[in-house]
Amino acid sequence: MANAAGSHGGGNEPRRVLEFYSGIGGMRYSLMRAGVNAQVVEAFEINDRANDVYEHNFGHRPYQGNIQCLTAADLDSYGADAWLLSPPCQPYTRQGLQKDTGDARAFSFLQILELMPFLLKPPSLLFVENVVGFETSDTHAKLIEILDRTNFVTQEFILSPLQFGIPYSRPRYFCLAKRKPYSFVNEIWNRQLIQSPRPLYEHFHRQVIEDDLSQEDRHKLLQSCQPIECFLELKNPSNNIEVETATSLTGLSNGNPRTLGEGDDNVCDTLQQYYVPLSLVERWGSAMDVVYPDSKRCCCFTKSYYRYVKGTGSLLATVQPKKRDKASLKEQCLRYFTPREVANIHSFPEDFKFPDHISLKQRYALLGNSLSIAVVAPLLQYLFTNL
């Protein structure tokens, strides 16, 4: 069994947890950070490389069979108190075909849902994470219908790391469900879609939250975030705001690439591999989201980030221009965030590591499919309260 125990729960037995679509362990790290008294009794993941990373960090290899083959008896046998699910998002993404329930990648999640009415030992808690857009899908309608039928009460959220002080624009949909007689701390939000984290920290007697932030509120939210430089492992040796040459900054002028700092876990320990080719800057520069070390926001990193496709993530300017505009992009020596930096922005702990055989491209892809621990941890803490 895989442990994820914390301080909440006193002398009680740990809550038994099933982790579906476990990926590289973001949900389990969130459970640990939430400090709830819980034990992951099994994780399920079909991706072999993701399981390599999970096993490397937790010493437990997830079940790699087809989830669609699980029966109600199989699920009952775990005696799980909670199910945590982060099913494939491609059926619902803006950049995907949005086939919804017609997408084969949605079938396993639908199968799990359809087994719930037949369970002799259904979970008391259920947590689902997915992309914004899932909440309007047929799959979502099926989820809510089955939860209602199996005596669950739900609260739904759309939240971004920006609301938790992380300079990362990655809004995600979350469904929290409790089976009666268990109840939420703030019952007024039952059957509601909430776009504020305040219910996670405050007790409300009436609905007072305004979901739609004014422009002034959004500015204050961004200002409350930590700057991106707090999440970087590769720092510029100069804080000079004047434009410097890439040669003096990177040390690549004589053909000898500068190695990264101590503790770097990348496949090829060279700085050069992270710089964006000028050919890409020339072709896609107008569409690139460029950020700076003092920026308070960056865009969502996707699994296609390292080969750069429009909308796959922000790029970091390593040379400060006199004027921050698209005309000077070639002078700004753009680079990709390293996998460790992307992991930092996802709030993975410092001791999270990739096995050496996982390639750079695979690391980006696996991180692009992961979740924000800074957001999920307080949601799980809220879900496990009042048990």
XYZ file of C-alpha atoms in Angstrom:
387
model
C 0.000 0.000 0.000
C 1.129 3.550 -0.711
C 1.024 6.017 2.171
C 0.005 9.670 2.119
C -0.632 10.379 5.767
C -0.885 13.746 7.481
C -1.819 15.371 10.774
C -5.619 15.556 10.468
C -7.663 12.685 11.778
C -6.055 12.135 15.191
C -5.951 8.502 16.213
C -8.473 7.400 13.602
C -7.574 4.942 10.898
C -6.337 6.646 7.704
C -8.948 7.181 5.007
C -8.411 4.710 2.188
C -7.930 6.440 -1.167
C -8.024 5.282 -4.797
C -6.131 7.539 -7.199
C -7.342 7.220 -10.794
C -5.289 8.610 -13.730
C -2.432 9.148 -11.297
C 0.072 10.541 -13.829
C 3.342 11.586 -12.184
C 1.776 11.928 -8.739
C 0.388 15.472 -8.587
C -2.804 14.319 -6.863
C -0.894 12.295 -4.292
C 1.463 15.185 -3.556
C -1.646 17.364 -3.121
C -3.078 14.872 -0.649
C 0.181 14.944 1.305
C 0.312 18.741 1.280
C -3.321 18.896 2.439
C -2.239 17.160 5.644
C -5.228 14.812 5.725
C -5.045 11.415 7.381
C -5.206 9.299 4.238
C -3.565 6.307 2.607
C -3.404 5.688 -1.138
C -4.264 1.989 -1.374
C -3.943 1.911 -5.164
C -3.197 4.215 -8.074
C -4.258 3.606 -11.672
C -2.379 4.901 -14.733
C -1.971 3.455 -18.224
C 1.061 5.566 -19.251
C 4.257 3.575 -18.757
C 6.571 6.598 -18.511
C 4.268 8.306 -15.999
C 4.347 5.150 -13.896
C 8.153 5.155 -14.016
C 8.141 8.673 -12.525
C 5.483 7.802 -9.940
C 7.366 4.710 -8.819
C 10.664 6.634 -8.700
C 9.171 9.147 -6.251
C 6.812 7.000 -4.174
C 8.250 3.481 -4.381
C 4.907 2.139 -5.602
C 4.042 1.381 -9.225
C 0.438 2.149 -10.187
C -1.835 -0.512 -11.649
C -1.310 -0.277 -15.398
C -4.225 -2.337 -16.715
C -7.211 -0.950 -18.581
C -9.533 0.773 -16.093
C -12.453 -0.177 -18.331
C -11.881 -3.801 -17.331
C -12.478 -3.107 -13.635
C -15.709 -4.491 -12.186
C -17.807 -3.277 -9.279
C -16.432 -6.187 -7.247
C -12.866 -5.097 -8.071
C -13.554 -1.584 -6.817
C -15.390 -2.817 -3.727
C -12.404 -4.974 -2.815
C -10.305 -1.864 -2.055
C -12.770 -0.629 0.567
C -11.923 2.935 -0.444
C -13.300 5.945 1.404
C -12.320 8.394 -1.336
C -11.810 8.373 -5.090
C -9.564 11.022 -6.653
C -9.867 11.293 -10.429
C -8.100 13.396 -13.040
C -9.406 11.862 -16.292
C -8.043 12.755 -19.754
C -8.917 16.331 -20.674
C -8.520 16.052 -24.465
C -12.233 15.294 -25.106
C -13.107 18.727 -23.653
C -10.196 21.059 -24.515
C -10.443 24.145 -26.713
C -7.601 22.868 -28.902
C -9.034 19.349 -29.168
C -11.899 18.029 -31.293
C -14.274 18.256 -28.293
C -15.848 14.869 -29.020
C -16.905 14.640 -25.382
C -18.488 11.234 -24.649
C -17.706 10.167 -28.231
C -13.959 10.361 -27.575
C -12.396 7.002 -26.705
C -10.322 8.738 -24.007
C -13.556 9.471 -22.108
C -14.731 5.837 -22.086
C -12.842 4.681 -18.988
C -14.156 7.568 -16.878
C -17.694 6.897 -18.066
C -17.251 3.215 -17.211
C -16.175 4.050 -13.650
C -19.176 6.345 -13.223
C -21.592 3.718 -14.501
C -20.282 1.200 -11.952
C -21.059 3.426 -8.971
C -24.754 2.450 -8.547
C -23.675 -1.202 -8.375
C -21.063 -0.806 -5.627
C -21.707 -2.478 -2.287
C -19.069 -0.237 -0.670
C -19.231 3.110 -2.503
C -16.752 5.829 -1.544
C -17.840 8.588 0.812
C -15.809 11.224 -1.032
C -15.181 11.886 -4.702
C -12.900 14.480 -6.311
C -12.707 15.170 -10.062
C -10.302 17.549 -11.829
C -10.493 18.569 -15.487
C -10.239 21.475 -17.922
C -12.596 24.412 -18.047
C -15.239 23.328 -20.550
C -15.825 20.002 -18.843
C -18.619 21.645 -16.811
C -20.709 22.097 -19.983
C -20.049 18.617 -21.385
C -22.308 15.572 -21.663
C -19.797 13.715 -19.490
C -20.300 16.294 -16.746
C -24.071 15.903 -17.004
C -23.629 12.137 -16.631
C -21.335 12.639 -13.613
C -23.831 14.872 -11.791
C -26.770 12.601 -12.656
C -25.020 9.534 -11.220
C -23.820 11.397 -8.120
C -27.364 12.599 -7.445
C -28.691 9.073 -7.910
C -26.117 7.580 -5.519
C -26.868 10.049 -2.709
C -23.958 12.464 -3.153
C -24.044 16.220 -2.656
C -21.666 18.281 -4.797
C -19.849 21.591 -4.819
C -18.064 22.638 -8.011
C -15.227 25.105 -8.499
C -13.325 26.799 -11.304
C -10.056 28.017 -9.812
C -6.631 29.152 -11.009
C -3.212 29.120 -9.289
C -3.289 32.922 -9.598
C -5.889 32.896 -6.801
C -3.381 31.108 -4.548
C -0.416 33.449 -5.078
C 1.186 31.423 -7.890
C 1.991 33.417 -11.086
C 0.368 30.807 -13.303
C -2.785 31.228 -15.358
C -4.218 27.700 -15.448
C -7.934 27.736 -14.538
C -9.329 24.262 -13.934
C -12.682 22.685 -13.118
C -13.095 20.719 -9.876
C -16.002 18.669 -8.583
C -16.098 17.832 -4.863
C -18.716 15.290 -3.773
C -19.714 13.847 -0.385
C -22.099 10.954 0.152
C -24.811 11.611 2.712
C -24.881 11.805 5.686
C -21.509 13.556 5.280
C -21.783 17.266 4.509
C -19.643 20.245 3.530
C -18.596 22.943 5.984
C -20.316 25.555 3.802
C -23.553 23.836 2.747
C -24.906 26.996 1.103
C -22.601 26.224 -1.828
C -24.135 22.797 -2.512
C -24.966 22.307 -6.200
C -23.194 25.592 -7.008
C -20.330 26.399 -9.399
C -17.940 28.651 -7.466
C -15.104 30.731 -8.910
C -13.541 31.912 -5.658
C -11.356 30.018 -3.157
C -12.905 31.828 -0.182
C -15.332 28.992 0.764
C -12.270 26.805 1.376
C -11.101 29.072 4.195
C -14.173 30.864 5.552
C -17.550 29.799 6.933
C -20.500 31.471 5.233
C -24.123 31.738 6.327
C -25.253 33.329 3.080
C -24.036 33.630 -0.488
C -21.889 36.756 -0.585
C -19.126 35.907 -3.027
C -19.009 37.767 -6.306
C -17.464 35.409 -8.851
C -16.794 37.982 -11.544
C -13.739 40.019 -10.572
C -13.573 43.665 -11.611
C -10.548 44.854 -13.553
C -9.220 46.452 -10.354
C -9.669 43.183 -8.434
C -7.838 41.245 -11.150
C -4.943 43.706 -10.959
C -4.776 43.257 -7.172
C -4.850 39.480 -7.639
C -1.873 39.588 -9.990
C 0.049 41.910 -7.696
C -0.414 39.455 -4.828
C 1.343 36.693 -6.785
C 5.008 35.882 -6.322
C 7.251 36.945 -9.242
C 8.332 34.254 -11.667
C 11.955 34.603 -10.571
C 11.017 32.823 -7.323
C 10.391 29.645 -9.349
C 13.509 29.697 -11.533
C 16.511 27.412 -11.186
C 18.501 29.228 -13.889
C 19.083 32.837 -12.961
C 20.671 35.536 -15.060
C 24.151 36.508 -13.811
C 23.359 40.156 -14.428
C 20.463 42.340 -13.344
C 21.470 45.036 -15.803
C 18.310 46.309 -17.472
C 20.263 47.247 -20.584
C 20.273 44.828 -23.504
C 23.274 42.507 -23.285
C 24.509 40.154 -25.917
C 23.447 36.557 -25.715
C 27.109 35.610 -25.848
C 28.048 37.423 -22.647
C 24.945 36.169 -20.873
C 25.058 32.496 -21.791
C 28.778 31.856 -22.148
C 28.230 30.024 -25.436
C 30.551 32.130 -27.576
C 33.413 29.630 -27.738
C 31.224 26.615 -28.367
C 31.482 25.372 -24.774
C 27.952 25.206 -23.331
C 27.606 26.314 -19.743
C 26.341 23.563 -17.459
C 23.391 24.161 -15.171
C 23.639 24.625 -11.434
C 24.201 21.931 -8.862
C 21.260 19.586 -8.326
C 19.894 19.961 -11.858
C 18.131 16.792 -12.922
C 17.841 17.307 -16.671
C 18.846 14.740 -19.264
C 21.405 17.020 -20.937
C 23.038 19.396 -18.478
C 23.440 22.289 -20.876
C 21.846 25.693 -20.914
C 21.813 25.792 -24.682
C 19.060 23.194 -25.079
C 16.523 25.552 -23.503
C 17.002 28.478 -25.843
C 14.307 29.035 -28.462
C 15.693 28.823 -32.012
C 15.599 32.138 -33.860
C 13.687 30.421 -36.661
C 10.799 29.840 -34.233
C 10.990 33.399 -32.964
C 10.819 34.696 -36.538
C 7.872 32.451 -37.386
C 5.809 32.607 -34.194
C 7.095 35.708 -32.389
C 3.862 37.682 -32.713
C 1.941 34.839 -31.045
C 4.434 34.087 -28.266
C 3.594 34.861 -24.655
C 6.866 36.304 -23.365
C 7.403 36.836 -19.653
C 10.223 38.255 -17.513
C 11.669 37.329 -14.117
C 9.612 40.070 -12.452
C 6.375 39.054 -14.205
C 3.446 37.997 -12.016
C 1.784 35.721 -14.579
C 2.647 33.048 -17.109
C 0.451 30.916 -19.350
C -0.516 27.278 -19.006
C 2.180 24.777 -20.014
C 0.851 21.946 -22.170
C 2.384 18.649 -23.226
C 3.406 20.206 -26.594
C 5.390 23.014 -24.949
C 8.922 22.013 -25.960
C 8.203 21.929 -29.699
C 6.375 25.245 -29.363
C 2.902 25.410 -30.759
C 0.794 28.510 -30.262
C -0.842 28.476 -26.839
C 1.406 25.803 -25.310
C 3.064 27.965 -22.651
C 5.049 31.108 -21.880
C 8.661 31.735 -22.830
C 11.152 33.504 -20.578
C 13.206 36.510 -21.717
C 16.723 36.094 -20.338
C 17.909 39.511 -21.520
C 16.066 42.600 -20.358
C 15.311 44.923 -23.304
C 15.024 48.684 -22.992
C 11.456 48.304 -24.225
C 9.389 45.161 -23.732
C 7.763 44.651 -27.102
C 7.566 42.094 -29.889
C 9.986 44.074 -32.066
C 12.903 43.248 -29.758
C 12.219 39.526 -29.250
C 15.365 38.411 -31.084
C 17.457 40.449 -28.646
C 15.740 39.023 -25.562
C 17.308 35.571 -25.886
C 14.109 33.645 -25.196
C 14.233 30.280 -23.513
C 11.860 27.570 -22.397
C 11.218 27.105 -18.713
C 13.152 24.016 -17.635
C 11.206 20.932 -16.474
C 12.248 21.680 -12.884
C 10.903 25.220 -13.226
C 7.609 23.968 -14.668
C 7.424 21.526 -11.737
C 8.063 24.445 -9.358
C 5.241 26.449 -10.920
C 2.991 23.393 -10.512
C 4.085 23.468 -6.827
C 5.770 20.057 -6.863
C 8.069 19.613 -3.841
C 11.829 19.987 -4.118
C 12.418 16.273 -3.701
C 10.337 15.414 -6.777
C 12.648 13.907 -9.412
C 12.511 12.346 -12.857
C 14.312 9.040 -13.458
C 17.361 9.544 -15.693
C 15.857 7.609 -18.622
C 12.919 10.011 -19.030
C 13.801 12.265 -21.964
C 13.476 16.041 -21.917
C 10.505 15.942 -24.296
C 8.808 13.294 -22.151
C 9.316 15.388 -19.017
C 7.575 18.370 -20.576
C 4.724 16.166 -21.818
C 4.216 14.550 -18.403
C 4.267 17.912 -16.612
C 1.845 19.346 -19.176
C -0.661 16.664 -18.178
C -0.233 17.342 -14.465
C -2.120 19.601 -12.043
C -1.463 22.513 -9.685
C -0.749 21.205 -6.198
C -1.222 24.716 -4.763
C -4.862 24.610 -5.905
C -5.719 20.944 -5.343
C -4.286 20.655 -1.802
C -6.687 23.169 -0.162
C -9.594 21.663 -2.114
C -8.749 18.209 -0.737
C -8.356 19.609 2.769
C -11.821 21.170 2.438
C -13.268 17.915 1.045
C -11.877 15.782 3.893
C -13.152 18.172 6.603
C -16.190 17.060 8.653
C -15.546 13.308 8.305
